[in-house]
Coordinates of C-alpha atoms and ligand atoms in Angstrom, one line a residue:
X1 CA 22.9 0.2 18.6
X2 CA 24.0 3.8 19.4
X3 CA 20.4 5.3 18.7
X4 CA 19.3 8.8 19.6
X5 CA 18.5 9.3 23.1
X6 CA 17.7 12.8 22.9
X7 CA 13.8 13.9 22.3
X8 CA 12.6 15.2 19.0
X9 CA 8.9 15.8 17.8
X10 CA 8.6 12.5 16.0
X11 CA 9.6 10.6 19.2
X12 CA 7.0 12.7 21.3
X13 CA 4.4 11.7 18.7
X14 CA 5.1 8.0 19.2
X15 CA 5.4 8.2 22.9
X16 CA 1.9 9.8 23.0
X17 CA 0.4 7.1 20.5
X18 CA 1.8 4.3 22.9
X19 CA 0.5 5.9 25.9
X20 CA -3.0 6.5 24.3
X21 CA -3.3 2.9 23.1
X22 CA -3.6 4.2 19.5
X23 CA -1.0 1.9 18.7
X24 CA 0.7 -1.1 20.8
X25 CA 3.8 -1.7 18.6
X26 CA 5.6 0.8 16.4
X27 CA 6.1 0.0 12.7
X28 CA 8.4 2.0 10.4
X29 CA 9.9 1.6 7.2
X30 CA 12.8 2.8 5.0
X31 CA 11.2 3.1 1.4
X32 CA 13.9 3.8 -1.1
X33 CA 13.0 4.0 -4.8
X34 CA 15.8 1.6 -6.4
X35 CA 16.7 4.2 -9.0
X36 CA 20.1 5.1 -7.7
X37 CA 22.5 4.3 -4.9
X38 CA 21.9 5.5 -1.3
X39 CA 23.4 9.0 -0.2
X40 CA 24.0 10.5 3.2
X41 CA 20.5 12.0 3.2
X42 CA 19.1 8.6 3.0
X43 CA 21.4 7.6 5.8
X44 CA 19.4 10.1 8.0
X45 CA 16.1 8.6 7.1
X46 CA 17.4 5.2 7.7
X47 CA 18.8 6.0 11.1
X48 CA 15.6 7.7 12.0
X49 CA 13.3 4.9 11.0
X50 CA 15.3 2.1 12.5
X51 CA 16.4 4.0 15.3
X52 CA 13.0 5.1 16.4
X53 CA 11.6 1.4 16.0
X54 CA 14.5 0.2 17.9
X55 CA 14.0 2.5 20.9
X56 CA 10.3 1.3 21.2
X57 CA 11.0 -2.4 20.6
X58 CA 9.1 -2.0 17.2
X59 CA 9.8 -3.1 13.7
X60 CA 11.3 -1.5 10.5
X61 CA 10.8 -2.8 7.2
X62 CA 12.9 -2.2 4.1
X63 CA 10.6 -1.7 1.2
X64 CA 11.5 -0.9 -2.4
X65 CA 9.2 1.6 -3.8
X66 CA 9.7 0.1 -7.3
X67 CA 6.7 1.7 -9.2
X68 CA 8.6 3.1 -12.0
X69 CA 10.1 0.4 -14.0
X70 CA 11.8 2.8 -16.5
X71 CA 14.3 4.2 -14.0
X72 CA 14.6 1.2 -11.5
X73 CA 17.2 -1.6 -11.5
X74 CA 18.2 -4.7 -9.6
X75 CA 21.7 -3.4 -9.2
X76 CA 20.2 -0.5 -7.2
X77 CA 18.4 -2.9 -5.1
X78 CA 21.4 -4.9 -4.2
X79 CA 23.5 -1.8 -3.4
X80 CA 20.8 -0.5 -1.2
X81 CA 20.6 -3.5 0.8
X82 CA 24.4 -3.5 1.3
X83 CA 24.6 -0.1 2.5
X84 CA 21.7 -0.4 4.9
X85 CA 23.4 -3.5 6.5
X86 CA 26.8 -1.6 6.4
X87 CA 25.3 1.4 8.2
X88 CA 24.5 -1.2 11.1
X89 CA 20.7 -2.1 10.4
X90 CA 18.7 -5.0 10.0
X91 CA 15.4 -4.9 8.6
X92 CA 12.5 -7.1 10.0
X93 CA 10.5 -7.3 6.8
X94 CA 11.9 -7.0 3.2
X95 CA 9.3 -5.9 0.8
X96 CA 8.8 -4.6 -2.8
X97 CA 5.9 -2.4 -3.7
X98 CA 5.7 -4.4 -6.8
X99 CA 4.6 -7.4 -4.7
X100 CA 1.3 -5.4 -4.0
X101 CA 0.5 -4.5 -7.7
X102 CA -2.6 -6.8 -7.7
X103 CA -3.7 -5.7 -4.6
X104 CA -3.3 -2.1 -5.7
X105 CA -4.9 -2.6 -8.8
X106 CA -8.1 -4.0 -6.9
X107 CA -8.1 -0.7 -4.8
X108 CA -8.3 1.2 -7.9
X109 CA -11.3 -0.6 -9.1
X110 CA -12.9 -0.2 -5.8
X111 CA -12.4 3.6 -6.1
X112 CA -13.9 3.5 -9.6
X113 CA -16.7 1.6 -8.4
X114 CA -17.3 4.0 -5.6
X115 CA -17.3 6.7 -8.2
X116 CA -14.0 8.1 -6.9
X117 CA -11.8 7.4 -9.9
X118 CA -12.1 7.8 -13.7
X119 CA -10.1 7.1 -16.8
X120 CA -8.9 10.3 -18.4
X121 CA -8.0 10.9 -22.3
X122 CA -6.3 14.2 -21.8
X123 CA -2.8 14.5 -22.6
X124 CA -0.1 15.3 -20.0
X125 CA 0.2 18.7 -21.2
X126 CA -3.7 19.2 -21.2
X127 CA -3.8 17.8 -17.6
X128 CA -1.4 20.3 -16.4
X129 CA -3.0 23.2 -18.1
X130 CA -6.6 22.2 -16.5
X131 CA -4.8 21.8 -13.1
X132 CA -4.9 25.7 -12.6
X133 CA -2.5 27.4 -10.2
X134 CA -2.1 28.4 -6.6
X135 CA -4.3 31.3 -7.3
X136 CA -6.8 29.9 -9.8
X137 CA -8.8 26.7 -9.5
X138 CA -8.5 23.9 -11.9
X139 CA -11.0 23.0 -14.7
X140 CA -12.7 19.6 -14.9
X141 CA -11.8 17.2 -17.6
X142 CA -14.4 16.5 -20.1
X143 CA -13.9 12.8 -19.3
X144 CA -14.3 13.3 -15.6
X145 CA -18.1 12.1 -15.7
X146 CA -17.7 8.8 -17.4
X147 CA -20.1 6.1 -16.0
X148 CA -18.6 3.4 -13.8
X149 CA -19.1 0.8 -16.3
X150 CA -17.1 2.6 -18.7
X151 CA -14.3 3.4 -16.4
X152 CA -14.1 -0.1 -15.4
X153 CA -13.8 -1.3 -18.8
X154 CA -11.3 1.2 -20.0
X155 CA -9.1 0.7 -17.0
X156 CA -9.1 -2.9 -17.5
X157 CA -8.1 -2.3 -21.2
X158 CA -5.4 -0.2 -19.8
X159 CA -4.1 -3.1 -18.0
X160 CA -4.4 -5.4 -21.0
X161 CA -2.1 -3.3 -23.0
X162 CA -4.7 -1.8 -25.5
X163 CA -3.0 1.8 -25.3
X164 CA 0.1 3.3 -25.7
X165 CA 2.2 5.2 -23.1
X166 CA 0.4 8.5 -21.9
X167 CA -2.7 7.7 -23.9
X168 CA -4.8 7.4 -20.8
X169 CA -4.5 7.6 -16.9
X170 CA -6.5 6.9 -14.0
X171 CA -7.5 9.9 -11.8
X172 CA -8.8 10.1 -8.4
X173 CA -11.9 12.1 -8.5
X174 CA -11.5 14.4 -5.5
X175 CA -11.9 18.4 -6.2
X176 CA -10.7 20.4 -9.2
X177 CA -11.3 23.5 -7.0
X178 CA -9.3 22.6 -3.9
X179 CA -6.9 25.1 -2.7
X180 CA -4.3 22.2 -2.3
X181 CA -3.3 21.3 -6.1
X182 CA -2.4 17.8 -5.2
X183 CA -6.2 17.2 -4.4
X184 CA -7.2 18.3 -8.1
X185 CA -7.9 14.9 -9.2
X186 CA -4.3 13.6 -9.1
X187 CA -3.3 10.9 -11.6
X188 CA -3.1 7.5 -9.7
X189 CA -2.2 5.2 -12.6
X190 CA -0.2 5.8 -15.7
X191 CA 0.5 3.5 -18.8
X192 CA 4.5 2.6 -19.0
X193 CA 5.4 0.0 -21.4
X194 CA 8.7 -1.1 -19.9
X195 CA 10.0 -4.3 -18.2
X196 CA 10.1 -4.2 -14.5
X197 CA 13.0 -5.5 -12.6
X198 CA 10.7 -7.6 -10.6
X199 CA 7.5 -8.2 -12.4
X200 CA 8.9 -8.4 -15.8
X201 CA 6.2 -7.6 -18.6
X202 CA 3.4 -8.7 -16.3
X203 CA 2.0 -5.0 -16.2
X204 CA 2.0 -2.1 -18.3
X205 CA 0.1 0.2 -16.0
X206 CA 1.9 1.4 -12.6
X207 CA 0.5 3.2 -9.9
X208 CA 1.7 6.7 -9.0
X209 CA 3.9 7.4 -5.8
X210 CA 1.0 9.4 -4.2
X211 CA -1.5 6.5 -4.4
X212 CA 0.9 3.6 -4.1
X213 CA 2.9 4.9 -1.0
X214 CA -0.1 5.2 1.5
X215 CA -1.4 1.8 0.4
X216 CA 2.1 0.1 0.7
X217 CA 2.3 1.5 4.3
X218 CA -1.3 0.6 5.2
X219 CA -0.7 -2.9 3.8
X220 CA 2.3 -3.6 5.9
X221 CA 0.7 -2.0 9.0
X222 CA 3.3 0.8 9.2
X223 CA 2.1 3.1 12.2
X224 CA 4.3 6.1 11.6
X225 CA 5.3 6.8 7.9
X226 CA 8.3 9.2 8.1
X227 CA 9.1 11.3 5.2
X228 CA 10.6 14.6 4.0
X229 CA 9.0 17.9 4.3
X230 CA 8.2 18.3 0.7
X231 CA 5.6 15.7 1.1
X232 CA 3.6 17.9 3.7
X233 CA 1.1 19.1 1.2
X234 CA 0.5 15.4 -0.1
X235 CA -0.6 14.3 3.6
X236 CA -4.4 15.1 2.9
X237 CA -4.0 12.9 -0.4
X238 CA -2.2 10.3 1.5
X239 CA -5.1 10.2 4.0
X240 CA -7.8 10.4 1.4
X241 CA -6.3 7.1 -0.2
X242 CA -6.1 5.1 3.0
X243 CA -9.6 6.2 4.0
X244 CA -11.3 5.6 0.5
X245 CA -9.5 2.5 -0.1
X246 CA -11.0 1.3 3.1
X247 CA -7.6 0.1 4.5
X248 CA -8.0 -1.4 7.8
X249 CA -4.5 0.0 9.0
X250 CA -4.3 3.7 9.4
X251 CA -0.6 4.9 9.2
X252 CA 0.2 8.3 10.0
X253 CA 2.4 10.4 7.7
X254 CA 5.0 12.6 9.6
X255 CA 7.3 15.0 7.8
X256 CA 10.8 16.2 8.6
X257 CA 13.2 18.5 7.2
X258 CA 15.6 16.8 4.8
X259 CA 19.6 16.6 5.4
X260 CA 21.5 19.3 3.4
X261 CA 25.2 19.7 3.4
X262 CA 27.4 22.5 2.2
X263 CA 29.3 21.8 -0.9
X264 CA 27.2 18.8 -1.6
X265 CA 24.4 17.7 -4.0
X266 CA 22.3 14.9 -2.9
X267 CA 19.5 14.0 -5.2
X268 CA 19.8 11.0 -7.1
X269 CA 19.0 12.5 -10.1
X270 CA 22.1 14.9 -9.9
X271 CA 24.3 12.2 -8.7
X272 CA 23.4 10.0 -11.6
X273 CA 24.0 12.9 -13.9
X274 CA 27.7 13.2 -12.4
X275 CA 28.1 9.5 -12.9
X276 CA 26.5 9.3 -16.6
X277 CA 28.7 12.5 -17.7
X278 CA 31.8 11.2 -16.2
X279 CA 32.4 13.8 -13.7
X280 CA 33.2 11.1 -11.3
X281 CA 34.0 7.5 -11.8
X282 CA 31.0 5.9 -10.7
X283 CA 28.3 5.9 -7.9
X284 CA 31.1 4.7 -5.5
X285 CA 33.5 7.3 -6.4
X286 CA 35.2 8.6 -3.1
X287 CA 34.1 12.3 -3.8
X288 CA 30.6 11.1 -3.9
X289 CA 28.1 11.7 -1.0
X290 CA 26.8 8.3 -1.5
X291 CA 27.1 5.6 1.2
X292 CA 29.0 3.5 -1.1
X293 CA 31.6 6.4 -2.1
X294 CA 31.9 7.5 1.5
X295 CA 32.5 3.8 2.5
X296 CA 35.3 3.7 -0.3
X297 CA 36.7 7.2 0.8
X298 CA 37.1 5.7 4.3
X299 CA 34.0 6.9 6.4
X300 CA 33.0 4.5 9.1
X301 CA 29.5 3.7 9.9
X302 CA 29.9 5.0 13.4
X303 CA 31.0 8.4 12.0
X304 CA 27.9 8.6 9.8
X305 CA 25.7 7.8 12.5
X306 CA 27.3 10.2 15.1
X307 CA 27.1 12.9 12.3
X308 CA 23.4 12.2 11.6
X309 CA 22.6 12.2 15.3
X310 CA 24.1 15.4 15.8
X311 CA 22.1 17.2 12.9
X312 CA 19.1 16.4 14.9
X313 CA 15.5 16.0 13.7
X314 CA 13.2 19.0 12.9
X315 CA 10.9 20.4 10.3
X316 CA 13.5 22.9 9.0
X317 CA 16.2 22.3 6.4
X318 CA 19.3 24.3 6.5
X319 CA 22.5 23.1 5.2
X320 CA 24.9 21.5 7.8
X321 CA 28.6 22.2 7.3
X322 CA 30.4 19.4 5.4
X323 CA 33.4 19.8 8.0
X324 CA 31.2 18.5 10.4
X325 CA 31.2 14.9 8.7
X326 CA 35.2 15.2 8.8
X327 CA 35.1 16.2 12.5
X328 CA 33.1 12.8 13.3
X329 CA 35.5 10.7 11.2
X330 CA 38.2 11.9 12.8
X331 CA 37.0 11.5 16.2
X332 CA 35.9 7.9 15.3
X333 CA 39.4 6.9 13.9
X334 CA 41.5 9.0 16.4
X335 CA 41.9 5.9 18.8
X336 CA 41.1 3.1 16.2
X337 CA 43.5 3.9 13.4
X338 CA 47.1 2.7 13.7
X339 CA 49.7 5.6 13.0
X340 CA 52.4 5.4 10.5
X341 CA 54.6 7.2 8.0
X342 CA 54.1 7.7 4.4
X343 CA 55.8 10.1 2.0
X344 CA 53.4 11.6 -0.9
X345 CA 55.8 13.6 -2.7
X346 CA 59.4 12.0 -2.3
X347 CA 62.6 13.7 -2.0
X348 CA 65.6 11.4 -1.4
X349 CA 68.2 11.9 1.1
X350 CA 71.4 10.2 1.5
X351 CA 72.9 10.3 5.1
X352 CA 76.4 10.6 4.3
X353 CA 78.0 9.6 7.5
X354 CA 75.7 6.5 7.9
X355 CA 77.7 3.3 7.3
X356 CA 77.0 1.7 3.8
X357 CA 75.0 -1.3 3.8
X358 CA 73.8 -1.0 7.6
X359 CA 70.1 -1.3 8.2
X360 CA 68.8 -0.7 11.5
X361 CA 65.4 -1.4 13.2
X362 CA 63.9 1.1 15.2
X363 CA 61.1 1.2 17.6
X364 CA 57.8 2.9 17.0
X365 CA 54.5 3.1 18.8
X366 CA 51.4 2.3 16.7
X367 CA 49.3 4.8 18.5
X368 CA 50.8 7.0 21.4
X369 CA 47.4 7.5 22.6
X370 CA 46.5 3.7 23.0
X371 CA 49.4 1.9 24.2
X372 CA 47.5 -1.4 23.8
X373 CA 47.8 -1.0 20.0
X374 CA 51.7 -1.9 20.5
X375 CA 54.9 -1.2 18.7
X376 CA 56.2 -1.7 15.5
X377 CA 59.9 -1.9 14.0
X378 CA 60.9 0.4 11.1
X379 CA 64.1 0.4 9.2
X380 CA 66.6 3.0 9.0
X381 CA 69.5 3.4 6.8
X382 CA 71.8 5.6 4.7
X383 CA 69.0 6.5 2.2
X384 CA 65.7 7.7 3.2
X385 CA 62.8 9.7 1.6
X386 CA 61.3 12.9 3.1
X387 CA 58.6 15.1 1.6
X388 CA 59.5 17.7 -1.0
X389 CA 58.1 20.4 1.2
X390 CA 60.3 19.6 4.0
X391 CA 63.2 21.2 2.4
X392 CA 63.5 24.7 1.3
X393 CA 66.6 26.2 -0.6
X394 CA 65.7 29.6 0.6
X395 CA 63.3 29.4 3.6
X396 CA 61.2 32.1 5.0
X397 CA 61.5 33.1 8.7
X398 CA 59.9 30.6 10.9
X399 CA 60.5 27.6 8.7
X400 CA 61.8 25.1 10.9
X401 CA 62.2 22.2 8.6
X402 CA 65.3 21.3 6.5
X403 CA 67.3 24.0 4.8
X404 CA 71.0 24.3 4.2
X405 CA 72.7 24.0 7.4
X406 CA 69.6 23.4 9.5
X407 CA 68.9 20.5 11.8
X408 CA 65.6 18.6 12.2
X409 CA 64.2 15.7 14.1
X410 CA 63.4 12.5 12.0
X411 CA 60.4 11.1 13.9
X412 CA 61.2 7.8 15.7
X413 CA 64.9 8.2 14.5
X414 CA 67.8 10.8 14.7
X415 CA 68.6 14.3 14.3
X416 CA 69.9 15.0 10.6
X417 CA 71.5 18.2 9.4
X418 CA 71.2 19.4 5.6
X419 CA 74.7 19.8 4.2
X420 CA 74.3 19.9 0.7
X421 CA 71.5 19.9 -2.0
X422 CA 71.6 18.7 -5.6
X423 CA 69.5 20.0 -8.4
X424 CA 68.8 18.6 -11.9
X425 CA 69.1 20.3 -15.2
X426 CA 65.7 22.2 -14.6
X427 CA 66.9 23.6 -11.2
X428 CA 64.5 21.1 -9.3
X429 CA 66.2 19.8 -6.0
X430 CA 66.2 16.1 -6.5
X431 CA 68.5 15.0 -3.6
X432 CA 69.8 16.1 -0.2
X433 CA 73.0 15.1 1.3
X434 CA 72.5 15.1 5.2
X435 CA 74.5 14.0 8.1
X436 CA 73.0 12.4 11.4
X437 CA 74.2 12.4 14.9
X438 CA 74.0 9.0 16.7
X439 CA 73.9 10.5 20.1
X440 CA 70.2 11.8 19.1
X441 CA 68.5 8.5 18.8
X442 CA 64.9 8.6 19.6
X443 CA 63.9 7.1 22.8
X444 CA 67.3 7.3 24.4
X445 CA 66.5 10.7 26.4
X446 CA 69.0 12.7 24.5
X447 CA 68.8 16.3 25.9
X448 CA 72.1 17.8 24.4
X449 CA 70.3 20.4 22.2
X450 CA 66.8 20.9 20.7
X451 CA 65.6 21.4 17.3
X452 CA 62.3 23.0 16.5
X453 CA 61.1 20.7 13.4
X454 CA 60.1 17.0 13.4
X455 CA 59.6 15.5 10.0
X456 CA 58.5 12.0 8.8
X457 CA 60.4 9.9 6.3
X458 CA 60.7 6.2 5.0
X459 CA 63.7 4.2 4.4
X460 CA 64.2 4.0 0.8
X461 CA 65.5 0.5 0.1
X462 CA 62.6 -1.4 1.5
X463 CA 59.9 1.4 1.2
X464 CA 56.6 0.2 -0.4
X465 CA 55.4 2.2 -3.2
X466 CA 52.0 3.6 -2.8
X467 CA 49.6 5.9 -4.5
X468 CA 47.8 8.6 -2.7
X469 CA 44.6 10.2 -3.6
X470 CA 43.7 13.4 -1.9
X471 CA 40.5 15.1 -2.2
X472 CA 38.9 18.5 -2.5
X473 CA 35.2 19.1 -2.4
X474 CA 33.4 18.0 -5.6
X475 CA 31.0 20.9 -5.6
X476 CA 32.1 24.3 -5.1
X477 CA 28.7 25.7 -4.2
X478 CA 28.7 26.3 -0.2
X479 CA 25.0 26.9 0.0
X480 CA 24.2 23.2 -0.1
X481 CA 21.3 21.8 -2.1
X482 CA 18.0 23.2 -1.0
X483 CA 15.6 20.9 -2.4
X484 CA 15.8 17.8 -4.7
X485 CA 12.6 18.5 -6.0
X486 CA 13.2 22.0 -6.9
X487 CA 14.2 23.6 -10.0
X488 CA 17.3 22.3 -11.9
X489 CA 20.1 24.6 -10.7
X490 CA 23.2 24.6 -13.1
X491 CA 24.8 22.6 -10.5
X492 CA 27.3 21.2 -13.2
X493 CA 28.7 24.6 -13.2
X494 CA 29.8 24.3 -9.8
X495 CA 31.8 21.1 -10.2
X496 CA 35.3 21.5 -9.0
X497 CA 37.8 20.8 -11.8
X498 CA 40.3 20.0 -9.3
X499 CA 38.5 17.7 -6.7
X500 CA 41.3 15.1 -6.9
X501 CA 45.0 15.1 -6.8
X502 CA 47.2 11.7 -7.3
X503 CA 50.3 11.3 -5.9
X504 CA 53.1 8.5 -6.3
X505 CA 55.0 8.0 -3.0
X506 CA 56.1 5.5 -0.3
X507 CA 55.0 3.8 2.9
X508 CA 56.6 1.8 5.5
X509 CA 57.5 -1.7 4.6
X510 CA 55.2 -3.4 7.0
X511 CA 52.3 -1.7 5.0
X512 CA 52.8 -4.5 2.3
X513 CA 50.5 -6.6 4.8
X514 CA 47.4 -4.4 4.7
X515 CA 44.0 -5.1 3.3
X516 CA 41.6 -3.1 1.5
X517 CA 39.5 -0.6 3.7
X518 CA 42.3 -0.7 6.5
X519 CA 42.4 2.9 7.8
X520 CA 45.7 4.6 8.8
X521 CA 46.7 8.0 10.3
X522 CA 49.7 8.9 8.2
X523 CA 51.8 11.2 10.5
X524 CA 51.2 14.9 9.5
X525 CA 49.0 14.0 6.5
X526 CA 45.6 12.7 8.0
X527 CA 43.5 9.6 7.8
X528 CA 43.5 7.3 4.9
X529 CA 41.7 4.4 3.7
X530 CA 43.1 1.5 1.4
X531 CA 41.0 1.9 -1.7
X532 CA 39.1 -1.5 -2.4
X533 CA 38.9 -1.0 -6.0
X534 CA 42.2 0.5 -7.1
X535 CA 44.5 -1.4 -4.9
X536 CA 46.3 -4.4 -6.7
X537 CA 49.1 -6.7 -5.6
X538 CA 51.4 -4.5 -7.1
X539 CA 50.3 -1.2 -5.7
X540 CA 48.5 0.2 -2.6
X541 CA 46.3 3.0 -3.3
X542 CA 45.2 5.2 -0.2
X543 CA 42.2 7.7 -0.3
X544 CA 42.7 10.4 2.2
X545 CA 39.4 10.6 4.2
X546 CA 40.4 13.8 6.2
X547 CA 43.4 15.9 7.0
X548 CA 44.3 16.1 10.5
X549 CA 43.5 19.6 11.5
X550 CA 40.4 21.6 11.0
X551 CA 39.0 24.8 12.5
X552 CA 35.6 23.3 12.9
X553 CA 34.0 23.5 16.3
X554 CA 30.9 21.9 17.1
Ligands
ATP601 P1 16.2 11.7 -4.0 O1 15.7 13.0 -4.2 O2 17.8 11.6 -3.8 O3 16.0 10.9 -5.4 P2 14.2 10.7 -2.8 O4 13.6 11.2 -1.6 O5 13.6 10.6 -4.1 O6 15.7 11.2 -2.9 P3 13.9 7.9 -2.1 O7 14.4 6.8 -2.4 O8 12.5 8.1 -2.6 O9 14.6 8.9 -2.6 O10 13.9 8.1 -0.5 C1 13.9 7.3 0.4 C2 13.7 7.8 1.9 O11 14.7 8.5 2.1 C3 12.5 8.8 1.7 O12 11.7 8.7 2.9 C4 13.2 10.2 1.6 O13 12.3 11.1 2.1 C5 14.5 9.9 2.3 N1 15.4 11.0 2.0 C6 15.8 11.2 0.7 N2 16.7 12.2 0.8 C7 16.7 12.6 2.2 C8 17.5 13.7 2.7 N3 18.4 14.5 1.9 N4 17.3 13.9 4.0 C9 16.6 13.1 4.7 N5 16.0 12.1 4.3 C10 15.8 11.8 2.7
MG602 MG1 13.0 10.2 -5.7

């Protein structure tokens, strides 16, 4: 595995813990909530957790943090497993928080018995009101001083289904005057009457994240519990839970800055909105920053891993330029993807001096940078397609492609000269008549004269029809999301109405053999992936992953 060999502050902590003997084995976990598909931000957490354990011969669990049945689904569980594997990682233990519900319940009972938890009848609004603010201390609930016996009885009744949603909660009894709001008697259990994807209708009370997460980590013997920076203020509560529930294992929570990318929203809540409101065509739409969307667009696991490695690990969370992702996929595909020719906006050419009915097969390299990738034969005849933009009736200066009287090189073939153009009734150019010079055949070493332009083409009679999907950023806001837990920005206002362009063109005939997810570099157009969902026996659909050029410099 190509893990990160550069140092970072989390690695320094681990090295010290191993040196001092605090731990003899590193155990990390990746703990997604199965309430959506994984995105590129999760890839950062995956690579960090698996990468660190890997580097120190430790273990990494995949643990589903499934404590909120209303939003979770087995579809998400399955997609998450697939995505983690696709990124190149293999978990040691596969766990579900829901497998620990009984154990967590017992820990809550222990807290009640120790006088450290109580059942509260205040409503959600009242609890919020009583909590105070950053500058004002909170106020104690009138139910705070219930007896242990009463709390035990009420908590059991909560479990048995005697109350409706929100009627009662269990709260940790810590300190309503704490400067850290997270310690002002946080809710640790709530009532939710909903069917859970794993435990069905067995439970109607569910532990809150802040209570469940430290217990899950401790139960599994996780040594380093890596999470994003917004949980920093929850660390004292995390430690309080581990301590007061008398857990044998004492995991350490370590926070790092989340990954943010320009022109990208990443929180699952926002991504779900894009799906639910039809802005995209599902979680795996190639415009989505989800792992499944990026896979479908054509990103490779290696390009994502390299990108994440380059972003580094720190406490800060400035937005990374989205072009950096493009850079890494270009780098990865440069020597792997075969090169070929495809015409996305076809314009027909008749080569008037080429013999009718003749087809010749020309030699073309599959990747001039990688001779081992071999050669292929491409057909050439009297009728070919070129790009509409490779012809102009009245070209500006420095236009070196086809215009009346001008000569260009056809890649892998001959020089052709534009003799005539034909327009339809709307004045659109629909066909060119050209002549070719047999002396100029590619590979024969012709040096008689030079032309300035080289264009691509596809022979018309056997060309394979193909659809090309070209993408622009889905979100026009260049600042990048700052924090998924932050206030709802009007991100839907920034959705690009022109994020996709669908074109019907042609590719070389040997492309009929391609399989979904195969990747190619189309000469002059960029890198493309054969779409796994839209491609049918009748029609190939190519997603453009990235264009060839970028001004981006690392
Ligand atoms: P979202 O806000 O998108 O719903 P989340 O943090 O709620 O994300 P979880 O399923 O709880 O999603 O996350 C699993 C792990 O992935 C957590 O440890 C979380 O901190 C981490 N993670 C999520 N988003 C990012 C990000 N943008 N950068 C780095 N790590 C992330
Ligand atoms: Mg979440």
